[in-house]
mmCIF file of C-alpha atoms and ligand atoms in Angstrom:
data_model
loop_
_atom_site.group_PDB
_atom_site.id
_atom_site.type_symbol
_atom_site.label_atom_id
_atom_site.label_comp_id
_atom_site.label_asym_id
_atom_site.label_seq_id
_atom_site.Cartn_x
_atom_site.Cartn_y
_atom_site.Cartn_z
ATOM 1 C CA MET A 157 -2.718 -14.244 10.738
ATOM 2 C CA GLN A 158 -1.609 -15.501 14.004
ATOM 3 C CA PHE A 159 -4.179 -18.258 15.918
ATOM 4 C CA ASP A 160 -3.794 -19.595 19.547
ATOM 5 C CA VAL A 161 -5.987 -22.662 20.250
ATOM 6 C CA ASN A 162 -8.248 -20.930 22.429
ATOM 7 C CA THR A 163 -8.858 -18.546 19.670
ATOM 8 C CA ILE A 164 -9.485 -21.327 17.509
ATOM 9 C CA LYS A 165 -11.591 -23.436 20.144
ATOM 10 C CA ASN A 166 -13.836 -20.144 20.587
ATOM 11 C CA PHE A 167 -14.288 -19.632 16.951
ATOM 12 C CA GLU A 168 -15.390 -23.488 16.207
ATOM 13 C CA ASN A 169 -18.028 -22.907 19.306
ATOM 14 C CA LYS A 170 -19.476 -19.994 17.944
ATOM 15 C CA PHE A 171 -19.033 -20.506 13.959
ATOM 16 C CA GLY A 172 -18.584 -24.406 13.539
ATOM 17 C CA ALA A 173 -15.651 -26.022 12.184
ATOM 18 C CA PRO A 174 -13.957 -26.039 9.386
ATOM 19 C CA LEU A 175 -13.765 -22.021 9.057
ATOM 20 C CA TYR A 176 -12.136 -19.302 6.623
ATOM 21 C CA VAL A 177 -10.933 -16.457 8.304
ATOM 22 C CA PHE A 178 -10.478 -12.837 6.325
ATOM 23 C CA ASP A 179 -7.712 -10.955 7.027
ATOM 24 C CA GLU A 180 -9.538 -7.628 6.867
ATOM 25 C CA LYS A 181 -6.854 -5.318 7.985
ATOM 26 C CA GLY A 182 -4.275 -7.102 6.065
ATOM 27 C CA PHE A 183 -6.344 -6.788 3.069
ATOM 28 C CA ILE A 184 -7.041 -3.285 3.205
ATOM 29 C CA LEU A 185 -3.174 -2.122 3.390
ATOM 30 C CA ASN A 186 -2.461 -4.584 0.675
ATOM 31 C CA TYR A 187 -5.437 -2.955 -1.449
ATOM 32 C CA ARG A 188 -4.445 0.607 -0.663
ATOM 33 C CA HIS A 189 -0.735 -0.140 -1.485
ATOM 34 C CA PHE A 190 -1.452 -1.927 -4.822
ATOM 35 C CA GLU A 191 -3.864 1.085 -5.478
ATOM 36 C CA GLN A 192 -1.576 3.767 -4.563
ATOM 37 C CA CYS A 193 1.334 2.055 -6.606
ATOM 38 C CA PHE A 194 -0.671 2.575 -10.122
ATOM 39 C CA SER A 195 -2.433 6.050 -9.498
ATOM 40 C CA SER A 196 0.716 7.854 -7.953
ATOM 41 C CA LYS A 197 1.942 6.996 -12.043
ATOM 42 C CA TYR A 198 -1.081 7.321 -13.702
ATOM 43 C CA GLN A 199 -3.911 9.752 -12.162
ATOM 44 C CA ASN A 200 -6.751 7.834 -14.312
ATOM 45 C CA TYR A 201 -6.310 4.436 -12.783
ATOM 46 C CA LYS A 202 -9.312 2.162 -11.347
ATOM 47 C CA ILE A 203 -9.541 -1.137 -10.077
ATOM 48 C CA SER A 204 -12.369 -3.229 -10.858
ATOM 49 C CA TYR A 205 -12.438 -6.367 -8.234
ATOM 50 C CA SER A 206 -12.684 -9.511 -9.936
ATOM 51 C CA TYR A 207 -15.724 -11.173 -8.613
ATOM 52 C CA LYS A 208 -15.319 -14.598 -9.534
ATOM 53 C CA THR A 209 -12.315 -14.724 -7.334
ATOM 54 C CA ASN A 210 -14.391 -14.366 -4.173
ATOM 55 C CA TYR A 211 -17.762 -12.533 -4.370
ATOM 56 C CA ALA A 212 -18.302 -12.641 -0.524
ATOM 57 C CA PRO A 213 -20.619 -9.114 -0.521
ATOM 58 C CA TYR A 214 -18.541 -8.375 2.766
ATOM 59 C CA ILE A 215 -15.390 -8.146 0.944
ATOM 60 C CA GLY A 216 -17.542 -6.248 -2.106
ATOM 61 C CA ARG A 217 -18.467 -3.722 0.313
ATOM 62 C CA LEU A 218 -15.149 -3.159 1.508
ATOM 63 C CA VAL A 219 -13.588 -2.351 -2.305
ATOM 64 C CA LYS A 220 -16.506 -0.077 -2.803
ATOM 65 C CA GLN A 221 -15.545 1.592 0.312
ATOM 66 C CA LEU A 222 -11.937 1.660 -0.943
ATOM 67 C CA GLY A 223 -13.112 3.089 -4.042
ATOM 68 C CA GLY A 224 -12.896 0.178 -6.489
ATOM 69 C CA TYR A 225 -15.189 -0.963 -9.074
ATOM 70 C CA ALA A 226 -16.293 -4.686 -9.710
ATOM 71 C CA GLU A 227 -15.647 -6.696 -12.172
ATOM 72 C CA VAL A 228 -18.423 -9.453 -13.021
ATOM 73 C CA VAL A 229 -18.512 -12.313 -15.761
ATOM 74 C CA SER A 230 -22.210 -13.404 -15.333
ATOM 75 C CA ASP A 231 -25.691 -12.189 -14.166
ATOM 76 C CA MET A 232 -25.397 -13.531 -10.729
ATOM 77 C CA GLU A 233 -22.184 -11.719 -9.942
ATOM 78 C CA LEU A 234 -23.868 -8.737 -11.518
ATOM 79 C CA GLU A 235 -26.868 -9.216 -9.176
ATOM 80 C CA ILE A 236 -24.183 -9.266 -6.254
ATOM 81 C CA ALA A 237 -22.380 -6.152 -7.289
ATOM 82 C CA ARG A 238 -25.829 -4.618 -7.604
ATOM 83 C CA TYR A 239 -26.510 -5.919 -4.007
ATOM 84 C CA VAL A 240 -23.180 -4.462 -2.632
ATOM 85 C CA GLY A 241 -24.529 -1.474 -3.771
ATOM 86 C CA TYR A 242 -22.990 -0.368 -7.155
ATOM 87 C CA GLN A 243 -24.819 1.664 -9.844
ATOM 88 C CA ASP A 244 -24.081 0.054 -13.551
ATOM 89 C CA ASN A 245 -21.969 2.582 -14.514
ATOM 90 C CA GLN A 246 -19.457 1.185 -12.048
ATOM 91 C CA ILE A 247 -19.399 -2.447 -12.946
ATOM 92 C CA VAL A 248 -17.108 -4.102 -15.492
ATOM 93 C CA TYR A 249 -19.446 -6.782 -17.160
ATOM 94 C CA ASN A 250 -16.879 -9.209 -18.854
ATOM 95 C CA GLY A 251 -17.684 -12.663 -20.113
ATOM 96 C CA PRO A 252 -18.087 -15.042 -22.810
ATOM 97 C CA SER A 253 -21.397 -16.211 -22.215
ATOM 98 C CA LYS A 254 -23.595 -13.173 -20.602
ATOM 99 C CA GLY A 255 -27.073 -13.682 -19.153
ATOM 100 C CA PRO A 256 -29.953 -11.738 -19.873
ATOM 101 C CA LEU A 257 -29.540 -8.963 -17.914
ATOM 102 C CA TRP A 258 -26.899 -7.398 -20.298
ATOM 103 C CA ARG A 259 -29.794 -5.262 -21.736
ATOM 104 C CA PRO A 260 -30.854 -3.255 -18.649
ATOM 105 C CA PHE A 261 -26.847 -3.249 -18.148
ATOM 106 C CA LEU A 262 -26.103 -1.437 -21.236
ATOM 107 C CA ILE A 263 -29.068 1.030 -20.982
ATOM 108 C CA ASN A 264 -28.075 1.767 -17.450
ATOM 109 C CA GLY A 265 -24.595 2.944 -18.896
ATOM 110 C CA GLY A 266 -22.960 -0.175 -17.599
ATOM 111 C CA ILE A 267 -19.326 -0.860 -18.741
ATOM 112 C CA LEU A 268 -19.849 -3.824 -21.031
ATOM 113 C CA ASN A 269 -16.931 -5.734 -22.923
ATOM 114 C CA VAL A 270 -18.297 -7.746 -25.908
ATOM 115 C CA ASP A 271 -16.514 -11.184 -26.433
ATOM 116 C CA ASN A 272 -17.464 -12.506 -29.917
ATOM 117 C CA PHE A 273 -19.476 -11.596 -33.033
ATOM 118 C CA GLU A 274 -22.238 -13.384 -31.747
ATOM 119 C CA GLU A 275 -22.422 -11.040 -28.522
ATOM 120 C CA LEU A 276 -22.032 -8.374 -30.964
ATOM 121 C CA ASP A 277 -24.876 -9.326 -33.125
ATOM 122 C CA ARG A 278 -27.072 -9.526 -30.407
ATOM 123 C CA ILE A 279 -26.258 -6.245 -29.149
ATOM 124 C CA ARG A 280 -26.515 -4.359 -32.724
ATOM 125 C CA HIS A 281 -30.098 -5.747 -33.115
ATOM 126 C CA PHE A 282 -30.984 -4.420 -29.741
ATOM 127 C CA ALA A 283 -29.566 -1.213 -30.899
ATOM 128 C CA VAL A 284 -31.744 -1.233 -33.934
ATOM 129 C CA GLU A 285 -35.108 -2.145 -32.164
ATOM 130 C CA ASN A 286 -34.267 1.013 -29.764
ATOM 131 C CA PRO A 287 -33.275 3.911 -32.012
ATOM 132 C CA ASP A 288 -33.744 6.264 -29.407
ATOM 133 C CA ILE A 289 -31.078 4.677 -26.738
ATOM 134 C CA ASP A 290 -27.577 5.506 -27.464
ATOM 135 C CA LEU A 291 -25.526 2.109 -26.419
ATOM 136 C CA LYS A 292 -21.818 2.348 -25.611
ATOM 137 C CA ILE A 293 -19.620 -0.993 -25.294
ATOM 138 C CA GLY A 294 -16.258 -2.117 -25.242
ATOM 139 C CA LEU A 295 -14.627 -4.629 -26.965
ATOM 140 C CA ARG A 296 -12.404 -7.656 -25.746
ATOM 141 C CA VAL A 297 -9.664 -7.886 -27.900
ATOM 142 C CA ASN A 298 -7.404 -11.255 -28.145
ATOM 143 C CA ILE A 299 -4.012 -10.230 -28.406
ATOM 144 C CA ASP A 300 -0.795 -12.216 -28.753
ATOM 145 C CA ILE A 301 1.807 -11.194 -26.258
ATOM 146 C CA GLY A 302 3.869 -14.363 -26.603
ATOM 147 C CA GLN A 303 2.116 -16.382 -24.031
ATOM 148 C CA SER A 304 2.633 -20.216 -24.590
ATOM 149 C CA PHE A 305 -1.009 -21.134 -25.527
ATOM 150 C CA ILE A 306 -3.812 -19.751 -27.788
ATOM 151 C CA SER A 307 -6.600 -17.979 -25.552
ATOM 152 C CA ARG A 308 -10.488 -18.714 -26.448
ATOM 153 C CA PHE A 309 -11.408 -15.187 -25.234
ATOM 154 C CA GLY A 310 -12.073 -12.298 -26.890
ATOM 155 C CA ILE A 311 -12.209 -11.209 -30.490
ATOM 156 C CA ASP A 312 -8.995 -11.788 -32.250
ATOM 157 C CA GLU A 313 -6.898 -8.853 -33.508
ATOM 158 C CA THR A 314 -6.846 -9.517 -37.084
ATOM 159 C CA ASP A 315 -10.789 -9.187 -36.851
ATOM 160 C CA LEU A 316 -11.363 -6.177 -34.954
ATOM 161 C CA GLN A 317 -11.472 -3.950 -38.229
ATOM 162 C CA LYS A 318 -14.564 -5.931 -38.853
ATOM 163 C CA ALA A 319 -16.271 -5.628 -35.515
ATOM 164 C CA PHE A 320 -15.590 -1.686 -35.544
ATOM 165 C CA ASP A 321 -17.351 -1.724 -39.074
ATOM 166 C CA ILE A 322 -20.541 -3.252 -37.642
ATOM 167 C CA VAL A 323 -20.456 -0.798 -35.112
ATOM 168 C CA ALA A 324 -19.946 2.163 -37.258
ATOM 169 C CA LYS A 325 -23.106 1.324 -39.270
ATOM 170 C CA CYS A 326 -25.303 1.377 -36.430
ATOM 171 C CA GLY A 327 -25.867 5.198 -35.258
ATOM 172 C CA ASN A 328 -27.016 4.588 -31.835
ATOM 173 C CA LEU A 329 -24.078 2.026 -31.187
ATOM 174 C CA CYS A 330 -20.364 2.810 -30.264
ATOM 175 C CA VAL A 331 -16.915 1.468 -28.831
ATOM 176 C CA ARG A 332 -15.870 3.490 -26.097
ATOM 177 C CA GLY A 333 -13.275 0.896 -24.575
ATOM 178 C CA ILE A 334 -11.078 -2.116 -25.336
ATOM 179 C CA HIS A 335 -10.163 -5.099 -22.944
ATOM 180 C CA CYS A 336 -7.842 -7.916 -22.658
ATOM 181 C CA HIS A 337 -6.989 -10.273 -20.180
ATOM 182 C CA ILE A 338 -4.351 -12.850 -20.631
ATOM 183 C CA GLY A 339 -3.787 -15.527 -17.879
ATOM 184 C CA ARG A 340 -0.416 -17.341 -17.001
ATOM 185 C CA SER A 341 1.458 -14.402 -18.187
ATOM 186 C CA ARG A 342 2.442 -12.394 -15.138
ATOM 187 C CA THR A 343 5.789 -11.118 -15.481
ATOM 188 C CA THR A 344 6.687 -7.426 -15.961
ATOM 189 C CA ASP A 345 7.713 -8.080 -19.984
ATOM 190 C CA ALA A 346 4.399 -9.567 -20.766
ATOM 191 C CA TRP A 347 2.924 -6.855 -18.812
ATOM 192 C CA LYS A 348 4.833 -4.241 -21.174
ATOM 193 C CA ASN A 349 3.954 -6.232 -24.487
ATOM 194 C CA ARG A 350 0.211 -6.202 -23.462
ATOM 195 C CA VAL A 351 -0.039 -2.398 -22.727
ATOM 196 C CA ASN A 352 1.994 -1.743 -25.873
ATOM 197 C CA LYS A 353 -0.372 -3.981 -28.034
ATOM 198 C CA MET A 354 -3.145 -2.325 -26.458
ATOM 199 C CA LEU A 355 -2.311 1.252 -27.021
ATOM 200 C CA ALA A 356 -1.636 0.483 -30.579
ATOM 201 C CA ILE A 357 -5.012 -0.800 -30.836
ATOM 202 C CA ALA A 358 -6.529 1.889 -29.292
ATOM 203 C CA ASP A 359 -4.139 4.399 -31.825
ATOM 204 C CA ARG A 360 -5.112 2.515 -34.933
ATOM 205 C CA PHE A 361 -9.007 2.145 -34.218
ATOM 206 C CA PHE A 362 -10.072 5.244 -32.216
ATOM 207 C CA ALA A 363 -10.580 8.696 -34.036
ATOM 208 C CA GLU A 364 -10.202 9.982 -30.380
ATOM 209 C CA VAL A 365 -8.993 8.713 -27.082
ATOM 210 C CA PRO A 366 -10.997 5.915 -25.770
ATOM 211 C CA ASP A 367 -12.842 6.161 -22.577
ATOM 212 C CA TYR A 368 -11.082 3.437 -21.009
ATOM 213 C CA ILE A 369 -8.580 0.853 -21.579
ATOM 214 C CA SER A 370 -8.931 -2.410 -19.459
ATOM 215 C CA LEU A 371 -5.776 -4.651 -19.179
ATOM 216 C CA GLY A 372 -7.645 -7.848 -16.959
ATOM 217 C CA SER A 373 -5.226 -8.949 -14.556
ATOM 218 C CA GLY A 374 -2.731 -11.883 -13.773
ATOM 219 C CA MET A 375 -0.162 -10.460 -11.544
ATOM 220 C CA PHE A 376 1.528 -12.117 -8.554
ATOM 221 C CA GLY A 377 0.173 -10.841 -5.283
ATOM 222 C CA VAL A 378 1.840 -10.889 -1.965
ATOM 223 C CA MET A 379 2.441 -14.340 -0.884
ATOM 224 C CA ASP A 380 4.175 -16.076 2.085
ATOM 225 C CA PRO A 381 7.672 -17.130 0.789
ATOM 226 C CA LEU A 382 7.243 -20.676 0.940
ATOM 227 C CA LEU A 383 4.578 -20.306 -1.460
ATOM 228 C CA GLY A 384 6.105 -17.294 -3.644
ATOM 229 C CA GLU A 385 9.634 -19.639 -3.820
ATOM 230 C CA GLN A 386 7.329 -22.374 -6.062
ATOM 231 C CA PHE A 387 6.563 -19.908 -8.741
ATOM 232 C CA GLY A 388 10.087 -18.480 -8.792
ATOM 233 C CA LYS A 389 12.941 -16.300 -7.981
ATOM 234 C CA ASN A 390 12.398 -12.599 -7.954
ATOM 235 C CA LEU A 391 8.946 -12.165 -8.393
ATOM 236 C CA PRO A 392 7.594 -8.695 -9.539
ATOM 237 C CA SER A 393 6.196 -6.352 -6.907
ATOM 238 C CA PHE A 394 3.586 -4.136 -7.457
ATOM 239 C CA GLU A 395 6.248 -1.234 -7.906
ATOM 240 C CA GLU A 396 7.405 -3.088 -10.639
ATOM 241 C CA TYR A 397 3.914 -3.414 -12.363
ATOM 242 C CA ALA A 398 2.849 -0.059 -11.970
ATOM 243 C CA PHE A 399 6.447 1.003 -13.469
ATOM 244 C CA ALA A 400 5.547 -1.372 -16.490
ATOM 245 C CA VAL A 401 2.097 -0.304 -16.997
ATOM 246 C CA ALA A 402 1.162 3.045 -15.503
ATOM 247 C CA SER A 403 4.399 4.791 -16.649
ATOM 248 C CA ILE A 404 3.627 4.119 -20.027
ATOM 249 C CA PHE A 405 0.064 5.499 -20.210
ATOM 250 C CA ASN A 406 1.497 8.696 -18.309
ATOM 251 C CA GLU A 407 3.656 8.913 -21.162
ATOM 252 C CA HIS A 408 1.873 7.726 -24.234
ATOM 253 C CA PHE A 409 -1.343 10.056 -22.820
ATOM 254 C CA LYS A 410 0.971 13.238 -21.648
ATOM 255 C CA GLU A 411 -1.798 15.364 -22.947
ATOM 256 C CA GLY A 412 -5.084 15.904 -23.367
ATOM 257 C CA LYS A 413 -7.723 13.224 -22.844
ATOM 258 C CA LYS A 414 -6.808 10.174 -20.277
ATOM 259 C CA PRO A 415 -8.755 7.240 -20.663
ATOM 260 C CA VAL A 416 -9.331 5.206 -17.536
ATOM 261 C CA LEU A 417 -6.649 2.712 -17.027
ATOM 262 C CA PHE A 418 -8.512 -0.458 -15.535
ATOM 263 C CA THR A 419 -6.837 -3.340 -14.227
ATOM 264 C CA GLU A 420 -8.751 -6.170 -12.689
ATOM 265 C CA PRO A 421 -7.132 -7.764 -9.683
ATOM 266 C CA GLY A 422 -8.474 -10.954 -7.988
ATOM 267 C CA THR A 423 -6.300 -13.573 -6.440
ATOM 268 C CA THR A 424 -3.562 -10.380 -6.519
ATOM 269 C CA LEU A 425 -5.774 -8.728 -3.924
ATOM 270 C CA VAL A 426 -7.537 -11.529 -1.636
ATOM 271 C CA ASN A 427 -5.517 -14.745 -1.997
ATOM 272 C CA LYS A 428 -3.194 -14.236 1.130
ATOM 273 C CA TYR A 429 -5.637 -12.687 3.118
ATOM 274 C CA ILE A 430 -8.207 -15.360 3.974
ATOM 275 C CA ASP A 431 -6.542 -18.756 6.069
ATOM 276 C CA PHE A 432 -8.647 -21.983 6.316
ATOM 277 C CA ILE A 433 -8.405 -23.515 9.597
ATOM 278 C CA ALA A 434 -9.145 -27.340 9.379
ATOM 279 C CA THR A 435 -8.701 -30.049 12.214
ATOM 280 C CA VAL A 436 -6.970 -33.418 12.192
ATOM 281 C CA GLU A 437 -9.749 -36.299 12.505
ATOM 282 C CA SER A 438 -7.650 -39.439 12.012
ATOM 283 C CA ILE A 439 -4.394 -40.704 11.173
ATOM 284 C CA LYS A 440 -4.131 -43.894 8.801
ATOM 285 C CA HIS A 441 -1.265 -45.896 8.331
ATOM 286 C CA ILE A 442 -2.074 -48.080 5.431
ATOM 287 C CA LYS A 443 0.471 -50.536 3.420
ATOM 288 C CA GLY A 444 3.593 -48.321 4.654
ATOM 289 C CA LYS A 445 1.584 -44.880 3.526
ATOM 290 C CA THR A 446 0.552 -42.283 6.105
ATOM 291 C CA PHE A 447 -3.008 -40.427 5.374
ATOM 292 C CA VAL A 448 -3.922 -37.402 7.792
ATOM 293 C CA VAL A 449 -7.829 -37.111 7.252
ATOM 294 C CA LEU A 450 -9.023 -33.428 7.597
ATOM 295 C CA ASN A 451 -12.492 -32.183 8.426
ATOM 296 C CA CYS A 452 -12.750 -30.230 4.851
ATOM 297 C CA SER A 453 -11.829 -31.105 1.364
ATOM 298 C CA LYS A 454 -9.737 -29.829 -1.491
ATOM 299 C CA HIS A 455 -13.167 -28.231 -2.666
ATOM 300 C CA ASN A 456 -12.659 -25.742 0.271
ATOM 301 C CA LEU A 457 -9.267 -24.736 -0.764
ATOM 302 C CA GLY A 458 -9.616 -24.555 -4.453
ATOM 303 C CA GLU A 459 -7.352 -25.490 -7.374
ATOM 304 C CA ILE A 460 -4.423 -24.083 -5.644
ATOM 305 C CA CYS A 461 -3.830 -26.774 -3.315
ATOM 306 C CA GLU A 462 -3.561 -29.329 -6.132
ATOM 307 C CA LEU A 463 -0.991 -27.069 -7.881
ATOM 308 C CA LYS A 464 1.180 -25.716 -5.504
ATOM 309 C CA ARG A 465 2.148 -26.885 -1.586
ATOM 310 C CA LEU A 466 -0.068 -24.251 0.264
ATOM 311 C CA PRO A 467 1.744 -22.703 3.122
ATOM 312 C CA ILE A 468 0.386 -24.370 6.441
ATOM 313 C CA ARG A 469 1.041 -23.957 10.122
ATOM 314 C CA ILE A 470 0.128 -26.829 12.922
ATOM 315 C CA ILE A 471 -1.292 -25.905 15.722
ATOM 316 C CA SER A 472 -1.133 -28.249 18.591
ATOM 317 C CA ALA A 473 -4.444 -29.045 20.457
ATOM 318 C CA GLY A 474 -4.415 -33.086 20.455
ATOM 319 C CA SER A 475 -2.982 -35.345 22.683
ATOM 320 C CA LEU A 476 -0.465 -38.432 21.976
ATOM 321 C CA PRO A 477 1.422 -36.897 19.074
ATOM 322 C CA GLU A 478 3.266 -39.009 16.942
ATOM 323 C CA THR A 479 5.878 -38.365 14.306
ATOM 324 C CA VAL A 480 4.614 -38.686 11.003
ATOM 325 C CA CYS A 481 6.682 -39.012 7.541
ATOM 326 C CA GLU A 482 5.711 -38.173 3.938
ATOM 327 C CA ALA A 483 2.192 -37.786 5.067
ATOM 328 C CA ASP A 484 -0.779 -36.588 2.497
ATOM 329 C CA PHE A 485 -3.455 -34.605 4.237
ATOM 330 C CA VAL A 486 -6.461 -35.942 2.573
ATOM 331 C CA GLY A 487 -10.156 -34.749 2.913
ATOM 332 C CA TYR A 488 -13.410 -35.950 3.658
ATOM 333 C CA THR A 489 -14.669 -36.761 0.364
ATOM 334 C CA CYS A 490 -14.710 -40.434 -1.048
ATOM 335 C CA LEU A 491 -12.506 -39.228 -3.804
ATOM 336 C CA GLU A 492 -8.841 -40.775 -3.750
ATOM 337 C CA HIS A 493 -7.431 -37.742 -5.148
ATOM 338 C CA ASP A 494 -9.272 -35.490 -2.812
ATOM 339 C CA VAL A 495 -5.385 -34.466 -1.283
ATOM 340 C CA MET A 496 -4.961 -31.186 0.093
ATOM 341 C CA TYR A 497 -1.189 -31.390 1.038
ATOM 342 C CA LYS A 498 1.525 -34.129 0.043
ATOM 343 C CA GLY A 499 4.332 -35.253 1.841
ATOM 344 C CA PHE A 500 4.205 -33.594 5.492
ATOM 345 C CA THR A 501 6.571 -34.658 7.892
ATOM 346 C CA GLY A 502 6.442 -33.738 11.471
ATOM 347 C CA ASP A 503 4.934 -34.342 14.670
ATOM 348 C CA LEU A 504 0.868 -34.575 14.557
ATOM 349 C CA ALA A 505 -1.850 -35.644 16.714
ATOM 350 C CA VAL A 506 -5.563 -36.243 16.220
ATOM 351 C CA GLY A 507 -7.244 -32.902 17.511
ATOM 352 C CA ASP A 508 -4.451 -30.688 15.968
ATOM 353 C CA TYR A 509 -5.424 -27.551 14.114
ATOM 354 C CA VAL A 510 -3.921 -27.196 10.057
ATOM 355 C CA VAL A 511 -3.987 -23.753 9.222
ATOM 356 C CA PHE A 512 -3.934 -23.445 5.315
ATOM 357 C CA GLY A 513 -3.101 -19.967 4.027
ATOM 358 C CA ASN A 514 -2.899 -17.959 0.722
ATOM 359 C CA VAL A 515 -6.878 -19.166 0.151
ATOM 360 C CA GLY A 516 -8.718 -16.088 -0.498
ATOM 361 C CA GLY A 517 -9.380 -16.925 -4.321
ATOM 362 C CA TYR A 518 -11.340 -19.578 -6.028
ATOM 363 C CA SER A 519 -11.883 -21.332 -2.556
ATOM 364 C CA ASN A 520 -15.764 -20.477 -0.977
ATOM 365 C CA VAL A 521 -16.882 -19.761 -4.131
ATOM 366 C CA SER A 522 -15.709 -23.140 -5.721
ATOM 367 C CA LYS A 523 -16.917 -25.022 -3.205
ATOM 368 C CA PRO A 524 -19.874 -27.275 -4.587
ATOM 369 C CA PRO A 525 -22.350 -28.755 -2.453
ATOM 370 C CA PHE A 526 -20.570 -32.001 -2.978
ATOM 371 C CA ILE A 527 -20.917 -34.633 0.394
ATOM 372 C CA ARG A 528 -21.394 -31.698 2.581
ATOM 373 C CA PRO A 529 -22.476 -28.051 2.564
ATOM 374 C CA ASN A 530 -19.782 -25.457 2.957
ATOM 375 C CA CYS A 531 -18.712 -23.958 5.923
ATOM 376 C CA ALA A 532 -18.583 -20.355 7.891
ATOM 377 C CA MET A 533 -16.135 -17.378 6.963
ATOM 378 C CA ILE A 534 -15.611 -14.602 9.645
ATOM 379 C CA SER A 535 -13.627 -11.621 9.505
ATOM 380 C CA SER A 536 -10.656 -11.057 11.921
ATOM 381 C CA THR A 537 -12.605 -8.486 13.498
ATOM 382 C CA GLY A 538 -15.480 -11.158 14.201
ATOM 383 C CA ALA A 539 -17.971 -10.460 12.012
ATOM 384 C CA VAL A 540 -19.506 -12.921 10.179
ATOM 385 C CA ILE A 541 -18.968 -12.993 6.176
ATOM 386 C CA LYS A 542 -20.795 -16.090 5.493
ATOM 387 C CA ARG A 543 -22.515 -18.671 8.066
ATOM 388 C CA ALA A 544 -22.478 -22.375 7.632
ATOM 389 C CA GLU A 545 -24.717 -23.850 4.717
ATOM 390 C CA THR A 546 -27.474 -26.028 5.677
ATOM 391 C CA THR A 547 -28.508 -29.362 4.143
ATOM 392 C CA LYS A 548 -32.195 -27.484 4.086
ATOM 393 C CA GLU A 549 -30.684 -24.952 1.982
ATOM 394 C CA ILE A 550 -29.174 -27.468 -0.386
ATOM 395 C CA LEU A 551 -32.562 -29.433 -0.304
ATOM 396 C CA SER A 552 -34.200 -25.933 -1.348
ATOM 397 C CA THR A 553 -33.891 -26.178 -4.796
ATOM 398 C CA TYR A 554 -34.441 -30.058 -5.181
ATOM 399 C CA GLU A 555 -38.516 -30.863 -6.238
HETATM 400 C C1 LIG B 760 -11.350 -11.210 -17.246
HETATM 401 C C2 LIG B 760 -10.747 -11.433 -15.514
HETATM 402 N N1 LIG B 760 -10.253 -10.421 -15.150
HETATM 403 C C3 LIG B 760 -9.375 -10.391 -14.169
HETATM 404 C C4 LIG B 760 -9.099 -11.735 -13.654
HETATM 405 C C5 LIG B 760 -8.362 -12.199 -12.615
HETATM 406 O O1 LIG B 760 -7.085 -12.229 -12.232
HETATM 407 P P1 LIG B 760 -6.337 -12.206 -11.207
HETATM 408 O O2 LIG B 760 -6.702 -13.493 -10.033
HETATM 409 O O3 LIG B 760 -4.928 -12.600 -11.953
HETATM 410 O O4 LIG B 760 -5.852 -11.037 -10.623
HETATM 411 C C6 LIG B 760 -9.373 -12.803 -14.109
HETATM 412 C C7 LIG B 760 -8.938 -14.428 -13.808
HETATM 413 O O5 LIG B 760 -9.472 -15.183 -14.649
HETATM 414 C C8 LIG B 760 -10.272 -12.752 -15.496
HETATM 415 O O6 LIG B 760 -10.577 -13.797 -16.268
#
């Protein structure tokens, strides 16, 4: 988004500083484009938006209006999705450690994917105790698609028969779908592998076509080129992912029942569409090194600022700029490693604004009340998405 000094000063007066700004129009266009790429190739495609990435109810409501479901991994996220207005049958509940709400969720027809045998055993007991209720579950499967690490999530593909046997012994319990999610494997080849593995599992373990197959997420979203080039050359487009995934589904389920194909995009949908506006509070020169202290911390921006160089823009607002060389942008915390950007060279003054791009995911939701409460988030339309937290709110849970 483009900001000028007057707009930022106006924001500051109204909402405080620093500030998250959500590009609502950009988000909607991107969402529609992403969805269209997949649904044009496979007619039973559905997005379930990953709440952990950014559970701001304002964004959740937009996704709901756009026709997406919610993907949650805790009772807290489930309650947020319900608050947003979802019925349980429009919510996908994943995760290795679900809370007690799984019981009413299953009774209500929620889409629940079991992560492990202990969870499966609890559900089996619950089914035995409630013989008049038919319960449907999905299984998260742990598949090998050639990734470079052993994932800890789901039931190992070699143990699937055991899981299906446990369910088969329970008359009022059935498996209606399968799910996987593999992080750090974002190439189209990795996606083709996971599709083929999941289809093979569906063919082998289901007498009829399952109700759904959920492939999780793990795609590159649209990015500022400055960030994109840090991930590699020629990153796949949404069209290429859709071709790798939805076209295979279309071919496989050419005739008869078509299971719902879920993917669970989070960062893919939201990352590019939130900017963070910080202010330069001081410029320090210590033993030949320059530190630029901002009015925020790495916790506001999320882990990505430690892994990559976020795209930044400097908006001049201070007086007496100086040329800094290889400066680190550091935060208000007392942590030496609270560094948000390394090696900035250019003109800078106290009072200038630094706009960090691409901070839609794992940013506001990952900010602990460490040293300071979190700041506000607004939409580009002017709506308040989250007001700034207060000390009183932080104190309210302490006796
Ligand atoms: C189960 C599950 N689904 C979806 C996502 C979101 O994936 P992404 O942010 O790559 O779109 C995650 C992220 O870790 C996840 O664990």
